[in-house]
PDB file of C-alpha atoms in Angstrom:
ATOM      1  CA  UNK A   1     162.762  82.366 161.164  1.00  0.00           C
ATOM      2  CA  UNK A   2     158.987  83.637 160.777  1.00  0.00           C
ATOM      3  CA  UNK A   3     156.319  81.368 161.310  1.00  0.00           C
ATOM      4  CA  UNK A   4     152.793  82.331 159.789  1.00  0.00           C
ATOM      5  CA  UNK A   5     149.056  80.818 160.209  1.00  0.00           C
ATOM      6  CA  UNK A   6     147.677  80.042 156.748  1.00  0.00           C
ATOM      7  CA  UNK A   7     143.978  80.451 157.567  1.00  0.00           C
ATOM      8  CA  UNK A   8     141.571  82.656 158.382  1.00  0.00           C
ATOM      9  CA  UNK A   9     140.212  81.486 161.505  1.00  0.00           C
ATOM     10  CA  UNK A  10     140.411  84.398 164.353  1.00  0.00           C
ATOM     11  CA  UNK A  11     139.245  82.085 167.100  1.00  0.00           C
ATOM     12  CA  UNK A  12     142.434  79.937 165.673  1.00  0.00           C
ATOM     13  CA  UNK A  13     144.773  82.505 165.110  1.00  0.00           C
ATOM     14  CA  UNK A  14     143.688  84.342 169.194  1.00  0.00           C
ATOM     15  CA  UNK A  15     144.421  80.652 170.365  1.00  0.00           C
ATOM     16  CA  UNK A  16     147.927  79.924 168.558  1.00  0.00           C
ATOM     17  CA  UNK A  17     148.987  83.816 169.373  1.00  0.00           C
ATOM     18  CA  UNK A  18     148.350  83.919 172.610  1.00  0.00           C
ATOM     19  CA  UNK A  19     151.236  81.248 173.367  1.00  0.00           C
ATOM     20  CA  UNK A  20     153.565  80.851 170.463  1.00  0.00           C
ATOM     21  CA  UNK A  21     153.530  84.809 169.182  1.00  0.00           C
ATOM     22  CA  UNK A  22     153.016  84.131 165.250  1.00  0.00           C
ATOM     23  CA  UNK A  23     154.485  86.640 162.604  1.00  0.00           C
ATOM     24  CA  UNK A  24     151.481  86.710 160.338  1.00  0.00           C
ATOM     25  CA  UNK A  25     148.514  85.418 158.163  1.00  0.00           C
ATOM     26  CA  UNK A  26     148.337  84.370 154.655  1.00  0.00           C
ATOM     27  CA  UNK A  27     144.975  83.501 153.398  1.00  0.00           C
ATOM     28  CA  UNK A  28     143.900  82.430 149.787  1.00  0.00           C
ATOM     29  CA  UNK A  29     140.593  82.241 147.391  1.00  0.00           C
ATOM     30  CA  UNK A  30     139.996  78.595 148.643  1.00  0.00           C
ATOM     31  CA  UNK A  31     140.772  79.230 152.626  1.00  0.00           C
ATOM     32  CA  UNK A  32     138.420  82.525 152.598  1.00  0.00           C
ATOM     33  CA  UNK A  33     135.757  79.836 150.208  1.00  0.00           C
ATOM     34  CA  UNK A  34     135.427  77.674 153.254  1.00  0.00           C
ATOM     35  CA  UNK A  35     135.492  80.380 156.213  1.00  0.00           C
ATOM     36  CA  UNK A  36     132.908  81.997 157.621  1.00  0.00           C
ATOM     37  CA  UNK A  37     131.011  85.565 156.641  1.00  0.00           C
ATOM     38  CA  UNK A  38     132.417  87.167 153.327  1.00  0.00           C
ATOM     39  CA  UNK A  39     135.750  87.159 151.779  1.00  0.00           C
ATOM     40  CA  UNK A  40     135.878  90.722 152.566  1.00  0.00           C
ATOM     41  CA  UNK A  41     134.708  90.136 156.090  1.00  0.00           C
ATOM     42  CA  UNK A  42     137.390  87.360 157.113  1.00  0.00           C
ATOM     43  CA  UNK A  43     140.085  89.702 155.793  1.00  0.00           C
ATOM     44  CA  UNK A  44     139.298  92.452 157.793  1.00  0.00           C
ATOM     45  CA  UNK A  45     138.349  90.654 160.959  1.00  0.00           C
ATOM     46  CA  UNK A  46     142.615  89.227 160.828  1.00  0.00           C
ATOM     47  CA  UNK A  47     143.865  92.827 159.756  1.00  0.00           C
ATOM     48  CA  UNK A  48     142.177  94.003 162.688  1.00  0.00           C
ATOM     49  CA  UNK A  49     144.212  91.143 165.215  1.00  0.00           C
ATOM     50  CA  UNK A  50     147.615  91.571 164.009  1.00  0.00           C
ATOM     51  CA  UNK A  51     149.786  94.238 165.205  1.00  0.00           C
ATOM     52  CA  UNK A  52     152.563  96.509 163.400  1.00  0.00           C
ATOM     53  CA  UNK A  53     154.898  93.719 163.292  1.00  0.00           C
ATOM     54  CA  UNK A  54     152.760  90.619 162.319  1.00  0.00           C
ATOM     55  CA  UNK A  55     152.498  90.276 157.923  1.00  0.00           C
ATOM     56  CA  UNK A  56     149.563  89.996 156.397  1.00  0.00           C
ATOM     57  CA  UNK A  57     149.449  88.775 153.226  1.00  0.00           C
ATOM     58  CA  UNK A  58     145.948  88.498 150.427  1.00  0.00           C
ATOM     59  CA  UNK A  59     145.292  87.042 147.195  1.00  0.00           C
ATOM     60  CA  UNK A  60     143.830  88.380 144.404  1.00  0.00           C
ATOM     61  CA  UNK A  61     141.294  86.267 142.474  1.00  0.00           C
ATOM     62  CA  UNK A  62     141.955  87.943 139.088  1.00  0.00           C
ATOM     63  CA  UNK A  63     143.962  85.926 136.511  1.00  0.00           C
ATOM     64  CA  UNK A  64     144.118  88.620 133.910  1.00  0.00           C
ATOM     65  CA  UNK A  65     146.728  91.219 134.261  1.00  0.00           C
ATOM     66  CA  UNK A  66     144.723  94.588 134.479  1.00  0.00           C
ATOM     67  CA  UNK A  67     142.070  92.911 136.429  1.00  0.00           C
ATOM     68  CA  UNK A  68     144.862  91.813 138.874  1.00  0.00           C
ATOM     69  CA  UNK A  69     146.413  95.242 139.135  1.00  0.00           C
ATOM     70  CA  UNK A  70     143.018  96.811 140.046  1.00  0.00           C
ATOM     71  CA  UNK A  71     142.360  93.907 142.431  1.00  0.00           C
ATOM     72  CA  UNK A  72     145.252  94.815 144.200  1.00  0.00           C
ATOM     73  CA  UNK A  73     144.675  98.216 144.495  1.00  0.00           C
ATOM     74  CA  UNK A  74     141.336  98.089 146.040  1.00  0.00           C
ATOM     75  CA  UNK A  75     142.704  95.213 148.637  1.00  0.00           C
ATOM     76  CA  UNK A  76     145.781  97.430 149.520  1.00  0.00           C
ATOM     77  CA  UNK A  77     143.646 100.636 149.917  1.00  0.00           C
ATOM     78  CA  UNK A  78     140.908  98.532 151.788  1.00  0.00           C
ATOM     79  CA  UNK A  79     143.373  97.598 154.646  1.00  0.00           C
ATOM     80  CA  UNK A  80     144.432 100.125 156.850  1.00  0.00           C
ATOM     81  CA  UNK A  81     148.781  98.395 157.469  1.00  0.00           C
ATOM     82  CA  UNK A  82     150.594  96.898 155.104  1.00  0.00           C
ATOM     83  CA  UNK A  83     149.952  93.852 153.354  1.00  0.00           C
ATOM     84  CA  UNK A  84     151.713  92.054 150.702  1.00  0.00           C
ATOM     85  CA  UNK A  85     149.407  90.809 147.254  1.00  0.00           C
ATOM     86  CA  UNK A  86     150.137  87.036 146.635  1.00  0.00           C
ATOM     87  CA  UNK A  87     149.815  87.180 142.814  1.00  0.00           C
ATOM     88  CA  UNK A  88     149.858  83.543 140.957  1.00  0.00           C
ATOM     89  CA  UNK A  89     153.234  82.723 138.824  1.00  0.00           C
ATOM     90  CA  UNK A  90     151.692  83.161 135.209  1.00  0.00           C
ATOM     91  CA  UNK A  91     152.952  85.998 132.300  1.00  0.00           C
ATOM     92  CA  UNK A  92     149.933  88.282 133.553  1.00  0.00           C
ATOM     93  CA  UNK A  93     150.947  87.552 137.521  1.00  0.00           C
ATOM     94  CA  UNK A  94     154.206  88.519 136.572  1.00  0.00           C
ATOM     95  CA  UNK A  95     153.516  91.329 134.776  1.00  0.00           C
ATOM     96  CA  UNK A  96     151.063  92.576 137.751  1.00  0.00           C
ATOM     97  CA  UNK A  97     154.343  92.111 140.410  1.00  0.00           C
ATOM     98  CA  UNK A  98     156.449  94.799 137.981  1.00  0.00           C
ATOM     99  CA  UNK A  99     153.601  97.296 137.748  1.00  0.00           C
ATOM    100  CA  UNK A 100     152.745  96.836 141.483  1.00  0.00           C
ATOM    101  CA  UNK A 101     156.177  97.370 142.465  1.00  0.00           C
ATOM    102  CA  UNK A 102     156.344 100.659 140.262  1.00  0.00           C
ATOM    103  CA  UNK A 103     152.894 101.897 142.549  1.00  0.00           C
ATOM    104  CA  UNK A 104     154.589 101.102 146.079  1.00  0.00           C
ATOM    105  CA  UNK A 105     152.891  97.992 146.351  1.00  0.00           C
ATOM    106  CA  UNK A 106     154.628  94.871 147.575  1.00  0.00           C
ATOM    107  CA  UNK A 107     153.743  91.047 146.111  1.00  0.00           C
ATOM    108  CA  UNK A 108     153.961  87.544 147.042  1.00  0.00           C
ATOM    109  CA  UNK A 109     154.267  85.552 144.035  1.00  0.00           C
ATOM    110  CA  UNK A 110     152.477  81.799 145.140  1.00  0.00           C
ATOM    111  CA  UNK A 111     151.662  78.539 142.799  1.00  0.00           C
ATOM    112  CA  UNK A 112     155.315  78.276 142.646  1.00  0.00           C
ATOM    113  CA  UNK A 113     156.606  74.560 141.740  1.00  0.00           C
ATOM    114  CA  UNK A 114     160.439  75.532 140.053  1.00  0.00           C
ATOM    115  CA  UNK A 115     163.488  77.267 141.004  1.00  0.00           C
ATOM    116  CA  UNK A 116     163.324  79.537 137.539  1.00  0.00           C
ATOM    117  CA  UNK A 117     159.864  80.117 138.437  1.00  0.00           C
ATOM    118  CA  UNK A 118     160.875  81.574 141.858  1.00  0.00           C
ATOM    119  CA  UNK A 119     163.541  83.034 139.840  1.00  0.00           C
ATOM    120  CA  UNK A 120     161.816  85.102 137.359  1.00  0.00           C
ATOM    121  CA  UNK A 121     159.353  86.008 140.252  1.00  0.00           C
ATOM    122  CA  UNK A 122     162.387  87.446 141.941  1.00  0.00           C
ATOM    123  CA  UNK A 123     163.588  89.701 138.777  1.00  0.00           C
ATOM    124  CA  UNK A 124     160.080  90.609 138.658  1.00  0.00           C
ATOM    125  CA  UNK A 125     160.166  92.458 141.991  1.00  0.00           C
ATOM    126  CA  UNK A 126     158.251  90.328 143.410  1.00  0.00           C
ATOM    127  CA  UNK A 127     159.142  90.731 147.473  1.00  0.00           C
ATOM    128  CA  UNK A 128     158.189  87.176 148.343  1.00  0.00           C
ATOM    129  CA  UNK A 129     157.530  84.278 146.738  1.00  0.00           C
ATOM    130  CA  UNK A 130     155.933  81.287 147.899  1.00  0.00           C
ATOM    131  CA  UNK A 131     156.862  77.444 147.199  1.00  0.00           C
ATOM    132  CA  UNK A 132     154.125  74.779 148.003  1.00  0.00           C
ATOM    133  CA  UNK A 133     155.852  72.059 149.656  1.00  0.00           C
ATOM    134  CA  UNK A 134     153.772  68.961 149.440  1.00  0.00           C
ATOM    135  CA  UNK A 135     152.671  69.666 146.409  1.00  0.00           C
ATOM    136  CA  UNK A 136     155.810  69.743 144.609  1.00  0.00           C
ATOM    137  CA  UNK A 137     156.412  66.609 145.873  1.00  0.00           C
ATOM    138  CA  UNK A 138     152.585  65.074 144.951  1.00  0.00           C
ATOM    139  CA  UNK A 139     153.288  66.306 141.693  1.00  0.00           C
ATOM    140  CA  UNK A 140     156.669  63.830 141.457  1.00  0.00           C
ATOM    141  CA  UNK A 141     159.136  66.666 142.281  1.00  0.00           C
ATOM    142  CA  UNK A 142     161.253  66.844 145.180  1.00  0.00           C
ATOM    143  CA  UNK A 143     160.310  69.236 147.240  1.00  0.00           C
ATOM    144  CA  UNK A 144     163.951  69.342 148.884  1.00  0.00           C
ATOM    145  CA  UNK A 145     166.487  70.075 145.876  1.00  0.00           C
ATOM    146  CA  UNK A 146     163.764  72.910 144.581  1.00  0.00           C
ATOM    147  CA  UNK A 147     163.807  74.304 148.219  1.00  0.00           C
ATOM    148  CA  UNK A 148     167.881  74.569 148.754  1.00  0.00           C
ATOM    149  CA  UNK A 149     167.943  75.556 145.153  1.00  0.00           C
ATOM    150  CA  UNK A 150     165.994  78.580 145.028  1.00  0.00           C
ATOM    151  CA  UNK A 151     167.471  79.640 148.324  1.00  0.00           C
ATOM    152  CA  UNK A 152     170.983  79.108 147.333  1.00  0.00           C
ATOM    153  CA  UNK A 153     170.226  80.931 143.983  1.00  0.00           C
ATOM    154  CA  UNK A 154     168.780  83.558 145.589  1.00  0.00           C
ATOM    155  CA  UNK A 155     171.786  84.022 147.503  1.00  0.00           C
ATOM    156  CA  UNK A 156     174.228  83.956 144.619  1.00  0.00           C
ATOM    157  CA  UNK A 157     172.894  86.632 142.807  1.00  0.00           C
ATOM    158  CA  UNK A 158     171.636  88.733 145.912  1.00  0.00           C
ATOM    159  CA  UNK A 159     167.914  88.576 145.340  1.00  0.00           C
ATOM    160  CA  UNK A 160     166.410  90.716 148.224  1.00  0.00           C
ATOM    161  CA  UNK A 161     162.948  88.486 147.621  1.00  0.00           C
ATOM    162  CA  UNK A 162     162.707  85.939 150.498  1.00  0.00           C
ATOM    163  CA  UNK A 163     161.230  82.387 150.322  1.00  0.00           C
ATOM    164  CA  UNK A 164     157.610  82.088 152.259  1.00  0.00           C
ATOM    165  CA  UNK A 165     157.065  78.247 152.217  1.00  0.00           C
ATOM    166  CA  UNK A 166     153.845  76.922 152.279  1.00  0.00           C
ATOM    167  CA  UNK A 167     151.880  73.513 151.972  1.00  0.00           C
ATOM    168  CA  UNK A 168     152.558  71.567 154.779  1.00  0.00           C
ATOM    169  CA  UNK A 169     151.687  68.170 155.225  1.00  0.00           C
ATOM    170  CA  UNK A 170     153.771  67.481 158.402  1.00  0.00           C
ATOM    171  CA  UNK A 171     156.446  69.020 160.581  1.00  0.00           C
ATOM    172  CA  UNK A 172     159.483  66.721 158.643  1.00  0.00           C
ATOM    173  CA  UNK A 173     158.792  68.732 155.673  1.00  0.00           C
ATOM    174  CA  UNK A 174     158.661  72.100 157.841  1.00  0.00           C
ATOM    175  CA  UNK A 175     162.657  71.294 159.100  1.00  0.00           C
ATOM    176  CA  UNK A 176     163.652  69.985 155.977  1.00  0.00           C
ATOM    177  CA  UNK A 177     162.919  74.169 154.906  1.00  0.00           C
ATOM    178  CA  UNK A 178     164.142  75.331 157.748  1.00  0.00           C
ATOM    179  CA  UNK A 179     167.662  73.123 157.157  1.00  0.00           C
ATOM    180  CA  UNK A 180     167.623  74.757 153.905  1.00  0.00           C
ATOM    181  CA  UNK A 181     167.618  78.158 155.175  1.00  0.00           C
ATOM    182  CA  UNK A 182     164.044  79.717 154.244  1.00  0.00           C
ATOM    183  CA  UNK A 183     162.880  82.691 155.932  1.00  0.00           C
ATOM    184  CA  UNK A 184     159.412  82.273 156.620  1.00  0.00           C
ATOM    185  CA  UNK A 185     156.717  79.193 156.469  1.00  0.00           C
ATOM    186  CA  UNK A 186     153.471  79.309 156.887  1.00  0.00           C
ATOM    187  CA  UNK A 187     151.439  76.377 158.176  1.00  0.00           C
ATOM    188  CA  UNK A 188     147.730  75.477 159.014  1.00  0.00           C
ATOM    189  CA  UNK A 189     146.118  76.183 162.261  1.00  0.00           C
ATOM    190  CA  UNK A 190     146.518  71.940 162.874  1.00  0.00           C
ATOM    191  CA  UNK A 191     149.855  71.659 162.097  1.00  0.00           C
ATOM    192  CA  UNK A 192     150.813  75.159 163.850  1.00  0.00           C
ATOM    193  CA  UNK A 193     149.385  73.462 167.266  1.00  0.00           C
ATOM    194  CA  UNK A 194     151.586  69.629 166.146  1.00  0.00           C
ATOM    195  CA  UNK A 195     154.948  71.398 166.315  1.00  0.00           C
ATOM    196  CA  UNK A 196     155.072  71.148 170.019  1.00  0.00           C
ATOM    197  CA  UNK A 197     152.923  68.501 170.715  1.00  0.00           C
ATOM    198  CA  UNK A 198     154.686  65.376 171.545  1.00  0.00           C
ATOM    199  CA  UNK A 199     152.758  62.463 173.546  1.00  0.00           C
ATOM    200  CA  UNK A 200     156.058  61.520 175.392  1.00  0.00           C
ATOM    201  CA  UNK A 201     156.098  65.173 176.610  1.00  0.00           C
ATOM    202  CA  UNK A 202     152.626  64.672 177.243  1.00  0.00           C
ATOM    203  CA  UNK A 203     153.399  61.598 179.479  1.00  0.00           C
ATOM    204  CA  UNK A 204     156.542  63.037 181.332  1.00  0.00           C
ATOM    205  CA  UNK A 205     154.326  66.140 182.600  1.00  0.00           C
ATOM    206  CA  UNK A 206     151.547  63.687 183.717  1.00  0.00           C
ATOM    207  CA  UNK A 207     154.317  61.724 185.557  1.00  0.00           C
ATOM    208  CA  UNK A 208     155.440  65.067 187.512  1.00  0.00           C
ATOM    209  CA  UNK A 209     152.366  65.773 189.163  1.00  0.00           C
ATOM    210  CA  UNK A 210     151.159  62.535 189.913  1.00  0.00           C
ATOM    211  CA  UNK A 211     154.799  61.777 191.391  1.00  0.00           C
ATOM    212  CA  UNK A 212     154.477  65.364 193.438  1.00  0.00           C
ATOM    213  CA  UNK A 213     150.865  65.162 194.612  1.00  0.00           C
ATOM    214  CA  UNK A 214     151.457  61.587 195.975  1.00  0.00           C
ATOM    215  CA  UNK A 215     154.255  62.793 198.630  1.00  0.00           C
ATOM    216  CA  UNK A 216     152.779  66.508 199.358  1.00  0.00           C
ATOM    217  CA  UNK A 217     149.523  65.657 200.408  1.00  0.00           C
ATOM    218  CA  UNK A 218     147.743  65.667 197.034  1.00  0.00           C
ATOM    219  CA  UNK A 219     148.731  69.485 196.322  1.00  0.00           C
ATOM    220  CA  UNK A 220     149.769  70.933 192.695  1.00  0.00           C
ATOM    221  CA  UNK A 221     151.333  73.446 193.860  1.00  0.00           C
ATOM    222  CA  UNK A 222     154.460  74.818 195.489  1.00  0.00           C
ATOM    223  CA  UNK A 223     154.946  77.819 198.098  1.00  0.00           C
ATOM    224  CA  UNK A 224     151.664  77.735 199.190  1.00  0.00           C
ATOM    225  CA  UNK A 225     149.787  80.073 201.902  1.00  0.00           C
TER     226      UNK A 225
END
């Protein structure tokens, strides 16, 4: 199970990192609209914190398919490690994921709402493709059966593309993916820091050192000189 910060926030991403080791970064045109300093600029500033192991992945802003392909190009070529192209679901996306994959270069395929849109994203050669949770289910689907269908199908017919969820709206909806068996989510900075907060936890820790400072002589700490 990978776990990725959707963002492009380095102080966020530094913070998150430096306890819970995260796998990778997806950003999009609207994230890198409200972040600071260019598009180009945020990009670069995450390539630069993740190492060898840690995905990256970018979005082109194109919608038509030549436009798209060149997009791509100049992102890929502009990044010094590899990064996977999140290309919408559309008949030009599409068609950019098979001419992409005939150049080298490997696509997330986002937007996606339906299993036979995940599908056809998948006989594409698309190497990810990305399901938006929430907003399946704020657009009257159900988020759930399109989630253990695509992975199921995916499995049937030995699709080597792997499911990257995304839009997350609370951490129900992250186990409900991972129940289904999804490789990878990605989830905002906020929600990244809510999976291990719990005020309970919160109020058993404050419990342990007030209970330990009031016999030891007001100390915090054990074994000391």
């Amino acid at each position: 199970m990978k776990i990725l910060m959707d963002g492009s926030d380095v102080d966020a991403f530094r913070y998150l990192n430096d306890y819970s080791p995260l796998d990778g970064v997806t950003t999009n045109p609207s994230i890198l609209a409200k972040g600071k300093g260019t598009a180009e600029e945020q990009v670069l500033q995450i390539a630069d914190l993740l190492d060898k192991q840690q995905n990256l992945h970018v979005q082109v802003v194109s919608v038509k398919y030549e436009q798209m392909v060149e997009e791509a190009k100049r992102i890929s070529k502009a990044l010094s490690r590899n990064v996977f192209i999140k290309i919408p679901v559309s008949p030009d996306g599409l068609k950019a994921v098979r001419s992409l994959r005939g150049d080298g270069i490997n696509t997330t395929v986002t937007g996606v709402y339906t299993t036979m849109q995940a599908v056809m994203a998948a006989k594409a050669g698309a190497a990810y493709v990305a399901p938006y949770i929430n907003r399946i289910d704020l657009a009257h689907g159900n988020s759930e059966i399109v989630i253990k269908q695509i992975v199921q199908t995916f499995r049937t017919y030995g699709f080597s593309t792997k499911v990257l969820a995304a839009s997350f709206k609370n951490t129900r909806q992250v186990i409900s993916v991972m129940e289904a068996g999804v490789e990878e989510v990605t989830l905002s900075a906020d929600l990244l820091k809510n999976l291990i907060h719990h005020k309970e936890t919160d109020t058993s820790i404050e419990a342990f050192t007030e209970d330990f400072t009031s016999r030891f002589e007001n100390s915090n700490e054990m074994f000391l000189k």
